[in-house]
Short mmCIF file of C-alpha atoms in Angstrom, two decimals:
data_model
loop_
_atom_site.label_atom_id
_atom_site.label_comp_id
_atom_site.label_asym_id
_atom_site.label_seq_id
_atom_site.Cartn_x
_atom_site.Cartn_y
_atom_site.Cartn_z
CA UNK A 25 -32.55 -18.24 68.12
CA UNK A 26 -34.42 -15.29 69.78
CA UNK A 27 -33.34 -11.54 69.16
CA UNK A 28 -30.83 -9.52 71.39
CA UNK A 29 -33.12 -7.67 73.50
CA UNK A 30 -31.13 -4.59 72.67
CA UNK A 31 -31.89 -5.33 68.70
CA UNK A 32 -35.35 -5.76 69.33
CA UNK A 33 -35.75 -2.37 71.55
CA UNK A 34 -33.64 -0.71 68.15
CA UNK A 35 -36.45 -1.57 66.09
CA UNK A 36 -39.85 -1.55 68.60
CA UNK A 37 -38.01 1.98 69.52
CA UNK A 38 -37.31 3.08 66.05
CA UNK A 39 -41.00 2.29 64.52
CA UNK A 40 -42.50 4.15 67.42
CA UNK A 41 -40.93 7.18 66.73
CA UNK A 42 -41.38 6.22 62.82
CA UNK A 43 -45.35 6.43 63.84
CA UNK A 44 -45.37 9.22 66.17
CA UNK A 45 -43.55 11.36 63.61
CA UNK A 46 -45.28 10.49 60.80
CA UNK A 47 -48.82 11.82 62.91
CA UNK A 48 -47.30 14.99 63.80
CA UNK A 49 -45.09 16.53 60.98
CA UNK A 50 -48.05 17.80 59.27
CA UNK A 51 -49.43 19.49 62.65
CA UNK A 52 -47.25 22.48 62.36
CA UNK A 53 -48.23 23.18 58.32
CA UNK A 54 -51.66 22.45 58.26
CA UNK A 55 -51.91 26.24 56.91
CA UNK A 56 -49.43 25.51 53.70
CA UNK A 57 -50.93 22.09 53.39
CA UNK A 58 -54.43 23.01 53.10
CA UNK A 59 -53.65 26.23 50.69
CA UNK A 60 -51.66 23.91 48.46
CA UNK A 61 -54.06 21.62 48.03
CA UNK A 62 -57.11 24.16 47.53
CA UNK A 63 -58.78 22.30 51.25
CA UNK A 64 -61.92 24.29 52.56
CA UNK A 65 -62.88 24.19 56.50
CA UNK A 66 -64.23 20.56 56.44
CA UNK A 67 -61.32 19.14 54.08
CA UNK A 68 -58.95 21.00 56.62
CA UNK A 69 -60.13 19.32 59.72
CA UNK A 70 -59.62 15.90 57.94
CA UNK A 71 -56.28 16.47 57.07
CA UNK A 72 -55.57 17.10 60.70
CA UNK A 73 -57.55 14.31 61.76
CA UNK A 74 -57.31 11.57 58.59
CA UNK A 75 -54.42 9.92 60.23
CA UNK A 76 -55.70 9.05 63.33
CA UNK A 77 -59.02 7.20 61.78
CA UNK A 78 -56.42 4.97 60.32
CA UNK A 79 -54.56 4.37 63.59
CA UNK A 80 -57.40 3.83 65.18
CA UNK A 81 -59.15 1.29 63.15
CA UNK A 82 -56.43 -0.70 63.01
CA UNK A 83 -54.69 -0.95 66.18
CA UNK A 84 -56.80 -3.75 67.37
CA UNK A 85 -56.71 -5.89 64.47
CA UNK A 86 -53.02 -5.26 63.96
CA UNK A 87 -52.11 -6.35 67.04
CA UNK A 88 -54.80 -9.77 67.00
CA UNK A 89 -53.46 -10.54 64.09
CA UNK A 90 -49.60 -10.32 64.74
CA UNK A 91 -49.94 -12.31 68.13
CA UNK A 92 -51.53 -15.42 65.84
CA UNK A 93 -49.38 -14.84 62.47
CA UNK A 94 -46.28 -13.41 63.61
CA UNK A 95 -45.67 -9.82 64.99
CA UNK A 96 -42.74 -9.27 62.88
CA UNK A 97 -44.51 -10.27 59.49
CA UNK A 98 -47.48 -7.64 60.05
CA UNK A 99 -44.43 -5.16 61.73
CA UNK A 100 -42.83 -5.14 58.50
CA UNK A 101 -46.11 -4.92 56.24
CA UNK A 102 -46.85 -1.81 58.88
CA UNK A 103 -43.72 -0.09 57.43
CA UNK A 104 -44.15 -1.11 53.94
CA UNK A 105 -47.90 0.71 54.30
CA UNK A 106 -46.79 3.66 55.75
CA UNK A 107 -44.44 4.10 53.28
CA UNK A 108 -46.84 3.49 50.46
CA UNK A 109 -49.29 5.85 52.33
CA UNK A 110 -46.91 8.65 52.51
CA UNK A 111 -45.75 8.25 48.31
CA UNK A 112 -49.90 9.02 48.08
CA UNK A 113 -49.32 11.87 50.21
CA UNK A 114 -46.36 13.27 48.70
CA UNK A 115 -48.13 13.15 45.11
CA UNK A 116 -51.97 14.19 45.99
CA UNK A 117 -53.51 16.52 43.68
CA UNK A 118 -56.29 17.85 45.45
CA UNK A 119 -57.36 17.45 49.48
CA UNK A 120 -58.81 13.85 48.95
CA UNK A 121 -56.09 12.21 47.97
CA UNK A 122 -54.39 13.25 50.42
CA UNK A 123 -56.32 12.41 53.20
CA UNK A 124 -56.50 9.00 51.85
CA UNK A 125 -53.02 8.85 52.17
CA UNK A 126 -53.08 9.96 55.66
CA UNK A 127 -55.75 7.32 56.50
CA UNK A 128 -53.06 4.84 55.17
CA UNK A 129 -50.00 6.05 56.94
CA UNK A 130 -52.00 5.71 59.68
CA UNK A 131 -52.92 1.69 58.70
CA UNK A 132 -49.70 1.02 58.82
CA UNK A 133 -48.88 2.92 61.56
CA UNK A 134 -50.86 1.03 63.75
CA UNK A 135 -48.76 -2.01 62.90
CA UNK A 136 -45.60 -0.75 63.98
CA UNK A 137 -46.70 0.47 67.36
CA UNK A 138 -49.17 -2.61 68.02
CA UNK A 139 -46.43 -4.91 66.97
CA UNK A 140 -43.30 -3.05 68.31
CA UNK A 141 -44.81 -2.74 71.65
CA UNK A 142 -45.61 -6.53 71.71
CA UNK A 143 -42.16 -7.87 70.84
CA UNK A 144 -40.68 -5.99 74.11
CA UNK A 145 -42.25 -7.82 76.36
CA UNK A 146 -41.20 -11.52 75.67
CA UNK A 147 -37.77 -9.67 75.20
CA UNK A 148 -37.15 -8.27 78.68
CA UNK A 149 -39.38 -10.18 81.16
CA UNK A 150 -37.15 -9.22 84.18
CA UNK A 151 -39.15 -6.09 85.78
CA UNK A 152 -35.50 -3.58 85.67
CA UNK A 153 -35.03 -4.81 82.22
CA UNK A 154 -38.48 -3.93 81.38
CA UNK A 155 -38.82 -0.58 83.33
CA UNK A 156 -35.43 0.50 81.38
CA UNK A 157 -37.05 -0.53 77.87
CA UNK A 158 -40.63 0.95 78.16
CA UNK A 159 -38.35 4.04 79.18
CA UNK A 160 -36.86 4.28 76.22
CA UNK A 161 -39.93 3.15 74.38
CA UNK A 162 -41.84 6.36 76.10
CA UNK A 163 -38.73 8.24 75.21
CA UNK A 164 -38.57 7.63 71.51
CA UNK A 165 -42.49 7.90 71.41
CA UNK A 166 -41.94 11.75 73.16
CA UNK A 167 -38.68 11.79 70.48
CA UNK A 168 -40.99 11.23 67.61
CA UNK A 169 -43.86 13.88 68.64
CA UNK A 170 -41.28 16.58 68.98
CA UNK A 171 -39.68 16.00 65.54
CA UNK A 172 -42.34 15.83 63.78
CA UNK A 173 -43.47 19.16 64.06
CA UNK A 174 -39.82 20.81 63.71
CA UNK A 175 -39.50 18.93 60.46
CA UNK A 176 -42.54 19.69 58.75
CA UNK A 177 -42.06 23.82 59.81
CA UNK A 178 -38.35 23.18 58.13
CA UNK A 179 -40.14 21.81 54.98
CA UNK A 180 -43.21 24.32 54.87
CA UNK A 181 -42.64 26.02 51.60
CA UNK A 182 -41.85 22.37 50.22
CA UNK A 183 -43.95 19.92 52.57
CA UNK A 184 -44.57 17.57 49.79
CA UNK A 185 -40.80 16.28 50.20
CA UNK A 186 -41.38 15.61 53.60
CA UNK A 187 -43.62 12.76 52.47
CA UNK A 188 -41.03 11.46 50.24
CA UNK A 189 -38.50 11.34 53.33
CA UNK A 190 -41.20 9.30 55.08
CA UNK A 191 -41.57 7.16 52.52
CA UNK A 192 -38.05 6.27 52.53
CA UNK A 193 -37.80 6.31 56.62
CA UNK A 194 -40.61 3.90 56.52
CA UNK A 195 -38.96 1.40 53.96
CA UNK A 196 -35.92 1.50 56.40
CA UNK A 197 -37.75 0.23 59.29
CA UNK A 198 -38.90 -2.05 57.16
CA UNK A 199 -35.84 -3.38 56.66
CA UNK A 200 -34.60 -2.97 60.08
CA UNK A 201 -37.38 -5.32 61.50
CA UNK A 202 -36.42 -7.50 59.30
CA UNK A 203 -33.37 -8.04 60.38
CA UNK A 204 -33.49 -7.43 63.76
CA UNK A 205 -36.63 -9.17 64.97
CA UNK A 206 -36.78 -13.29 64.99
CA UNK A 207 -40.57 -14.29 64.17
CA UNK A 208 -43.25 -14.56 67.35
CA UNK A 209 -46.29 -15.93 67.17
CA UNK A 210 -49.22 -16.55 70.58
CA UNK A 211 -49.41 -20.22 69.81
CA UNK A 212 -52.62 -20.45 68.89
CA UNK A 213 -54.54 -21.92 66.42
CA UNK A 214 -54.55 -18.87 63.60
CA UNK A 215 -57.59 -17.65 62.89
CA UNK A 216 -58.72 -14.19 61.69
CA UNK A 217 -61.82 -12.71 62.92
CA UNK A 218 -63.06 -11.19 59.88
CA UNK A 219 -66.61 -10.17 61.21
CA UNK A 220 -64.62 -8.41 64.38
CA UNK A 221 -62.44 -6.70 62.28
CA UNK A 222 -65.14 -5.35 60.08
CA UNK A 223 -67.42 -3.84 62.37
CA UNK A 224 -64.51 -2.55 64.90
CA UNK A 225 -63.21 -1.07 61.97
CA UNK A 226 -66.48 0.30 60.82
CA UNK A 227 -67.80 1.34 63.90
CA UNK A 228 -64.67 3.39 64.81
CA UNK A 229 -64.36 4.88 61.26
CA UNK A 230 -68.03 6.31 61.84
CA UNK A 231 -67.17 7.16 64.79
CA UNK A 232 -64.09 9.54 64.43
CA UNK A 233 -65.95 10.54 60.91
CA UNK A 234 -68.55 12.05 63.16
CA UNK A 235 -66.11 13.69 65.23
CA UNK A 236 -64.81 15.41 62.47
CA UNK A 237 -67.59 16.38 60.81
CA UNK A 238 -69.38 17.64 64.20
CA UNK A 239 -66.76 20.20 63.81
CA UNK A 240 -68.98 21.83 61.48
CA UNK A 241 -71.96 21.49 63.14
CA UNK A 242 -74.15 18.18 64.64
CA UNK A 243 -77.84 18.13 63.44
CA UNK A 244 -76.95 17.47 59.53
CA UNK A 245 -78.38 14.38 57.96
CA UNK A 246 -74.53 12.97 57.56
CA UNK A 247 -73.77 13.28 61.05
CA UNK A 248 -76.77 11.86 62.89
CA UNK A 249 -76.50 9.17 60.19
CA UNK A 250 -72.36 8.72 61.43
CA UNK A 251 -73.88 8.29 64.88
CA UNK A 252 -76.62 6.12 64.51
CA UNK A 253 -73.76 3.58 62.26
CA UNK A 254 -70.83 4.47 65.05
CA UNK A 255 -73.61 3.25 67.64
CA UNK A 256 -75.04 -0.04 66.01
CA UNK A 257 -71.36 -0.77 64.54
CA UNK A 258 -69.77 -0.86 68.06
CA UNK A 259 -72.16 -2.69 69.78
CA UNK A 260 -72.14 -5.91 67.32
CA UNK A 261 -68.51 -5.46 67.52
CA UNK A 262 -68.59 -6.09 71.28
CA UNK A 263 -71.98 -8.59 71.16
CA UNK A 264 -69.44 -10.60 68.67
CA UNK A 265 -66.77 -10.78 70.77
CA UNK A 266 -68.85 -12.09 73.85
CA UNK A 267 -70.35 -14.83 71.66
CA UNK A 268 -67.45 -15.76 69.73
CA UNK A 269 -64.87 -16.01 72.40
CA UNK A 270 -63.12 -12.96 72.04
CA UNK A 271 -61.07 -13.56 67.79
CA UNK A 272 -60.78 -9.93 68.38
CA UNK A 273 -60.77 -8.36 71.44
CA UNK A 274 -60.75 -10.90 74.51
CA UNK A 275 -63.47 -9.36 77.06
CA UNK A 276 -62.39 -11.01 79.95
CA UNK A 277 -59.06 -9.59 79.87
CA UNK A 278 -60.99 -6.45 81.51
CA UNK A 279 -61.23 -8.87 84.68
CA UNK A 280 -57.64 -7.58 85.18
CA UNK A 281 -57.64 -4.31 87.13
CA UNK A 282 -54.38 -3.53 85.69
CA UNK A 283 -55.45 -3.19 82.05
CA UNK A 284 -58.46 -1.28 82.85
CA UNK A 285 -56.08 0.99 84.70
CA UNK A 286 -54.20 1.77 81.61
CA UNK A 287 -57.16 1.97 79.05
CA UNK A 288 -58.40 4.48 81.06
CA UNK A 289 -54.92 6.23 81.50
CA UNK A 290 -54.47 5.78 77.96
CA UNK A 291 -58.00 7.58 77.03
CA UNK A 292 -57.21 10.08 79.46
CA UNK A 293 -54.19 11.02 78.23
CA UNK A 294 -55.25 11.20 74.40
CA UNK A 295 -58.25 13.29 75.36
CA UNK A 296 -56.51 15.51 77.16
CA UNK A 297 -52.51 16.56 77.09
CA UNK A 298 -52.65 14.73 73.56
CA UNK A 299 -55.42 16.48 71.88
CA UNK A 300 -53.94 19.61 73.59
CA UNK A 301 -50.71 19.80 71.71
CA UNK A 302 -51.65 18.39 68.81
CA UNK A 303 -53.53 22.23 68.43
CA UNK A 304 -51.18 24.04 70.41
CA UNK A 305 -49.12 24.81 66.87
CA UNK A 306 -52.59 26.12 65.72
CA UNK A 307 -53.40 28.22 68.06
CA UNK A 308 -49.93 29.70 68.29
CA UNK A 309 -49.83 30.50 64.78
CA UNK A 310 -53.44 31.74 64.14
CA UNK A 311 -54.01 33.25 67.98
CA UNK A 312 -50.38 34.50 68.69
CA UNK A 313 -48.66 35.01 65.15
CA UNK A 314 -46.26 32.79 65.84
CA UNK A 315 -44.11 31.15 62.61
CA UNK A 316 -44.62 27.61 61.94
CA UNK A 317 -41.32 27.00 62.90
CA UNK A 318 -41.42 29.23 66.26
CA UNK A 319 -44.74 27.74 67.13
CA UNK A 320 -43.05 23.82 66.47
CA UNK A 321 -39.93 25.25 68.90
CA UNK A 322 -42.35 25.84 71.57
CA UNK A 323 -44.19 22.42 71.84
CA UNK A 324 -40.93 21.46 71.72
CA UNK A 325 -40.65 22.22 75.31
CA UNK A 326 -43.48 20.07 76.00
CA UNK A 327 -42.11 16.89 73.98
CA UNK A 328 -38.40 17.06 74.72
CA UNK A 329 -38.92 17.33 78.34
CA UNK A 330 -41.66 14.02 78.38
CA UNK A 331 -38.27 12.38 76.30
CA UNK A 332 -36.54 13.36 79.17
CA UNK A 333 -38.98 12.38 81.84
CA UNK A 334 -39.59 8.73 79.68
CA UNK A 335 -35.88 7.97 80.08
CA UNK A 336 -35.96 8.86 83.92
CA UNK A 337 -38.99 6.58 84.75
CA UNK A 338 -36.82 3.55 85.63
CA UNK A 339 -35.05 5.18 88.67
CA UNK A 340 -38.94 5.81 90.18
CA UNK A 341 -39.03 3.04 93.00
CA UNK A 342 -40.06 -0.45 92.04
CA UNK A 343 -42.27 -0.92 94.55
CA UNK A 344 -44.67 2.32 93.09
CA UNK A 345 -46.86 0.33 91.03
CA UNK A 346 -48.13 1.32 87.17
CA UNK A 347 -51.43 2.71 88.63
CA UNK A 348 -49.51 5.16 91.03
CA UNK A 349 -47.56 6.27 88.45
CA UNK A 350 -50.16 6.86 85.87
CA UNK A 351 -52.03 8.51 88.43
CA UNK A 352 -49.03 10.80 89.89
CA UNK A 353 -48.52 11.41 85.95
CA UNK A 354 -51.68 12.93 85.35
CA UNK A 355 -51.63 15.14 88.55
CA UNK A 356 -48.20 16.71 87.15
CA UNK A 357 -49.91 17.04 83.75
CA UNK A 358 -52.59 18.50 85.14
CA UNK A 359 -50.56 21.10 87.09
CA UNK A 360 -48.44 21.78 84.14
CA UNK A 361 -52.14 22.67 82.32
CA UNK A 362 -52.82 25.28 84.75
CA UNK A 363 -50.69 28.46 83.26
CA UNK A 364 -51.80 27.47 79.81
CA UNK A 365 -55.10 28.07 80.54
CA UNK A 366 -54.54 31.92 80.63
CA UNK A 367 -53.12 33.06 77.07
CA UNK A 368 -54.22 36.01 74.97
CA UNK A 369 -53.28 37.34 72.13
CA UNK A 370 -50.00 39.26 73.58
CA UNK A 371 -48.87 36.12 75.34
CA UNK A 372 -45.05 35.35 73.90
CA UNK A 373 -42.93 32.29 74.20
CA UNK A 374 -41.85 32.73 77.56
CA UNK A 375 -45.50 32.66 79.54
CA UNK A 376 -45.90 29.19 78.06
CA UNK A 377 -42.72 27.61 78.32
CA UNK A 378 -42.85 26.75 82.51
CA UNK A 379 -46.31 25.19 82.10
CA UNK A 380 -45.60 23.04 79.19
CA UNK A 381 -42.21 21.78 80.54
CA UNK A 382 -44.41 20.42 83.73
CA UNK A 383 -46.87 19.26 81.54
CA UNK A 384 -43.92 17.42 79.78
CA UNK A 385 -42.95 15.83 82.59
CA UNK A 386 -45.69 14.13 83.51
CA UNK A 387 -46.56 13.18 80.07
CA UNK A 388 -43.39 11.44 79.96
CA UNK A 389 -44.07 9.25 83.27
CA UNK A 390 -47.66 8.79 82.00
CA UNK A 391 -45.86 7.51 78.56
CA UNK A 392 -43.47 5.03 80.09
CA UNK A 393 -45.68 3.65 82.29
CA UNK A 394 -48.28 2.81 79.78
CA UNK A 395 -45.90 1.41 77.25
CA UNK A 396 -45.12 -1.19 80.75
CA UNK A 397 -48.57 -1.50 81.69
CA UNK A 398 -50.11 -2.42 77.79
CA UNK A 399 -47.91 -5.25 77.84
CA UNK A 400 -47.82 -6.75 81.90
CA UNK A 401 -51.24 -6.32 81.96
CA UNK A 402 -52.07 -9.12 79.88
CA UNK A 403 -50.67 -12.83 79.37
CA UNK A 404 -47.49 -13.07 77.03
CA UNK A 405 -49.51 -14.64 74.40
CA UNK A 406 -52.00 -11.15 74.12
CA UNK A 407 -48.96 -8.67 74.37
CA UNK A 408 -50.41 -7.89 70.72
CA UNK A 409 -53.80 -7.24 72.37
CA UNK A 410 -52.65 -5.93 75.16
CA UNK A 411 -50.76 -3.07 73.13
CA UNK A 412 -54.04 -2.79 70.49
CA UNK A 413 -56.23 -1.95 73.25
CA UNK A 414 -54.24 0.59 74.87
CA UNK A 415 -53.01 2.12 71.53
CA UNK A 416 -56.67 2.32 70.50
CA UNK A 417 -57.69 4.37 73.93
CA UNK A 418 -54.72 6.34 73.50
CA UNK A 419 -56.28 7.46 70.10
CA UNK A 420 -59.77 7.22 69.92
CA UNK A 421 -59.50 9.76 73.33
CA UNK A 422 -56.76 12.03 70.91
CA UNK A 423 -60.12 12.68 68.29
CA UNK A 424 -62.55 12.97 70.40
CA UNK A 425 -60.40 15.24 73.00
CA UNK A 426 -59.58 17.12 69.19
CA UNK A 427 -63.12 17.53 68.31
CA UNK A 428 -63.58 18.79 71.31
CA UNK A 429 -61.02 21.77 71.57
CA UNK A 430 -61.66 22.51 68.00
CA UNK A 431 -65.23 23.10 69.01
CA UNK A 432 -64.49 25.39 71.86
CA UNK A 433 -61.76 27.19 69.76
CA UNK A 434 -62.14 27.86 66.37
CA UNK A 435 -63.36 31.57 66.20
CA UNK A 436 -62.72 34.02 64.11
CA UNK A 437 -60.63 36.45 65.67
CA UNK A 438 -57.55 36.08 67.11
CA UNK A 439 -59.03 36.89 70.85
CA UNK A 440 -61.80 34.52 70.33
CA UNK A 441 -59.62 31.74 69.48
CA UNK A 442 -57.52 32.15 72.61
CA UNK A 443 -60.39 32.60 74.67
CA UNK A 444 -61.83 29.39 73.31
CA UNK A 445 -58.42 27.86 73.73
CA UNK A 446 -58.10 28.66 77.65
CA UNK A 447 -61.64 27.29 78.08
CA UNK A 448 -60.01 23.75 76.30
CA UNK A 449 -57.41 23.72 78.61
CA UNK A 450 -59.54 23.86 81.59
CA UNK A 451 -61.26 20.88 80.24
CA UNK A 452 -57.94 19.19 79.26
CA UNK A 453 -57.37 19.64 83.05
CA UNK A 454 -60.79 18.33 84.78
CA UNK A 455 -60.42 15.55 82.48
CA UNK A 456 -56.61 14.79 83.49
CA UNK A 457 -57.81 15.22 87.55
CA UNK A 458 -60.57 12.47 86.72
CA UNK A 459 -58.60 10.39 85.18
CA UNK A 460 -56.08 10.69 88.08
CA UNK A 461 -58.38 9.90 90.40
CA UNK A 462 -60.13 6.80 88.61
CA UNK A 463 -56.98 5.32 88.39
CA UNK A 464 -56.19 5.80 91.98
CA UNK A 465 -59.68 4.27 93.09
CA UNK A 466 -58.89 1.04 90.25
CA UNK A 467 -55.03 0.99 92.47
CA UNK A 468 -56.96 1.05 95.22
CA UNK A 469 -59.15 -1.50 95.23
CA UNK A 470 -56.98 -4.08 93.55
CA UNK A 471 -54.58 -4.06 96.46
CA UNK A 472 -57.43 -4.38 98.72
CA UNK A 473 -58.71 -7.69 96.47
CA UNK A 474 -54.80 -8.83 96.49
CA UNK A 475 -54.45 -8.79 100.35
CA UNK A 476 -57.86 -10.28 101.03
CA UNK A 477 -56.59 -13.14 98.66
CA UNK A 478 -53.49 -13.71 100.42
CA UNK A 479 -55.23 -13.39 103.95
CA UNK A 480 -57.94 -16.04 102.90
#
């Protein structure tokens, strides 16, 4: 017998914010992390960025291999991993422990939201029943973002017992998808595509290695090396797919305006309002002088309001498709952008607050909508896929959108750092305006191909 939908949407919703909260507790005490564990500059940025290397490498493959060996078994091994990812954490001696621990909270990570995203389809194919889950799915993906942070400022003198609460989170969602979810499987023949696997997973771990270490600098030995593996790596990946018949990642899914839609909303969003927050608490706390705790409250505007905004998605007319509202999304975002783009050092809380609630807003349509899109976009026997790819976007634009504001604002002095923030932001917004308007043009055109189909 299948699962309630409503048990299913308890779990898929519950690992989500499991995942999201697990990659952003430690964004608000990267300070107290690092001194505790004696990290320099380059062990620093890998604490902030070891998690999503693991997320990213195995988004893909988690969700491949759930659709052809059951999305609850690798959902529940997801949990199990985080959990044993975050007892590493919670015990690390020095830096590189740690951020080995990080890379495997992130592992298993991957599996809950690849997995938890593609049981929700099969369980509410009606299109209200959907909108009203991927609502709550955005929600409780906004939900976990603005937790994280509060709860790892609350534990900053002590942030080592955060990792043990994780631990013990993790093994409960274990438990609760194992319960709550029945076993789903594509109906294929099962086959894992080791080759695929390895050189995705290689290629992107060179790839977001690079990223990080081009923080320091880009013309070392180590990074061209990175590269030069990141480039070769990626493109047997994708010459393996198209000869093999897509084990991994089917090609000709891309066909489908729809998912090309949301892989680039996904990237867009990632590399821009993503990376964004994720060093907001940074530069409030080095920049402004802001508390860990005061500087979590304030991104807190941003995430509870795209909670808020995730939950009201399902009232937005059915007849606006996923492309419109990715695309309205990331105009609201990008409005939201503008007054952050003009801090100093004697901004307070209040001069940030109205722009990040708009930006919140939008994130929280752009959320929703994705969480729909990853999963319609593809036949019901990809939803694994489906959610891998977009997942993958989602995060592979967060590091490089990262990289990219830690370039531009890590300074010494407090004025240089907000200087180099605002010139971030302004990126953050050109880059949320192109994305808006690629996704409009993709909208665009496959109406146009849609009515010329039903004319001819």
């Amino acid at each position: 017998m299948a699962s309630r939908p409503g048990a299913v949407l308890v779990a898929s919703g519950g690992a989500t914010l499991l995942a999201l909260f697990v990659f952003t507790a430690p964004l608000s005490i990267v300070p107290a992390v690092a001194g505790g564990l004696g990290a320099g500059a380059v062990a620093t940025s890998w604490i902030l960025s070891s998690m999503s290397l693991g997320l990213a490498v195995a988004l893909l493959p988690a969700g491949a291999i759930g659709d052809d060996f059951g999305r609850r078994r690798v959902f529940v091994a997801g949990a199990v991993v985080t959990a044993a990812g975050s007892v590493l954490c919670s015990v690390a001696p020095g830096p590189l422990t740690f951020i080995a621990g990080r890379v495997v909270e992130g592992l298993g990570g991957a599996a809950l939201v690849a997995c938890g995203l593609a049981v929700l389809g099969p369980a509410f194919p009606g299109a209200a029943g959907r909108a009203r889950a991927m609502g709550l799915w955005g929600a409780c993906l906004g939900a976990g973002i603005a937790i994280g942070p509060l709860a790892g400022a609350a534990l900053d003198d002590d942030w080592r017992v955060l990792y043990v609460v994780i631990a013990g989170l993790s093994l409960g969602v274990a438990v609760l998808g194992r319960v709550l979810l029945e076993e789903s499987v594509s109906g294929r023949a099962r086959t894992v595509d080791l080759p695929g696997a390895l050189l995705l997973g290689g290629g992107l771990a060179a790839l977001l290695a690079a990223l990080t270490e081009g923080r320091q600098g880009w013309t070392s030995p180590l990074e061209l090396a990175l590269i030069a593996a990141a480039v070769v790596l990626l493109a047997a990946f994708f010459a393996h797919q198209n000869s093999s018949g897509g084990g991994m990642l089917d090609l000709t899914l891309f066909r489908r305006p729809a998912l090309v839609s949301a892989t680039t909303g996904a990237f867009v969003a990632g590399a821009g309002v993503t990376a964004l927050m994720a060093f907001l608490c940074t530069m409030l706390e080095n920049g402004l002088a802001f508390s860990p705790l005061t500087a979590a409250s304030v991104v807190l505007a941003w995430s509870a309001t795209s909670v808020v905004s995730a939950l009201l998605t399902r009232h937005l007319p059915a007849a606006l498709s996923g492309g419109a509202r990715m695309s309205a999304g990331l105009l609201v975002v990008a409005a939201g952008l503008v007054p952050l783009a003009f801090v100093t050092p004697g901004s307070g809380p209040a001069s940030l607050l109205p722009g990040l609630v708009v930006a919140g807003l939008g994130t929280g349509v752009v959320n929703a909508s994705l969480g729909r899109e990853a999963v319609a976009s593809v036949p019901p026997e990809r939803a694994g896929m489906g959610s891998g790819i977009n997942n993958t976007s989602r995060y592979v634009g967060a590091a490089i959108g990262v990289t990219v504001v830690s370039v531009l604002a890590v300074h010494g002095s407090p004025a240089a750092l907000t200087a180099g923030w605002d010139t971030a932001v302004l990126v953050g917004i050109v880059v949320s305006l192109v994305g808006a308007a690629a996704i409009a043009t993709l909208t665009a055109r496959a109406k146009r191909a849609a009515a010329a189909a039903m004319a001819a």
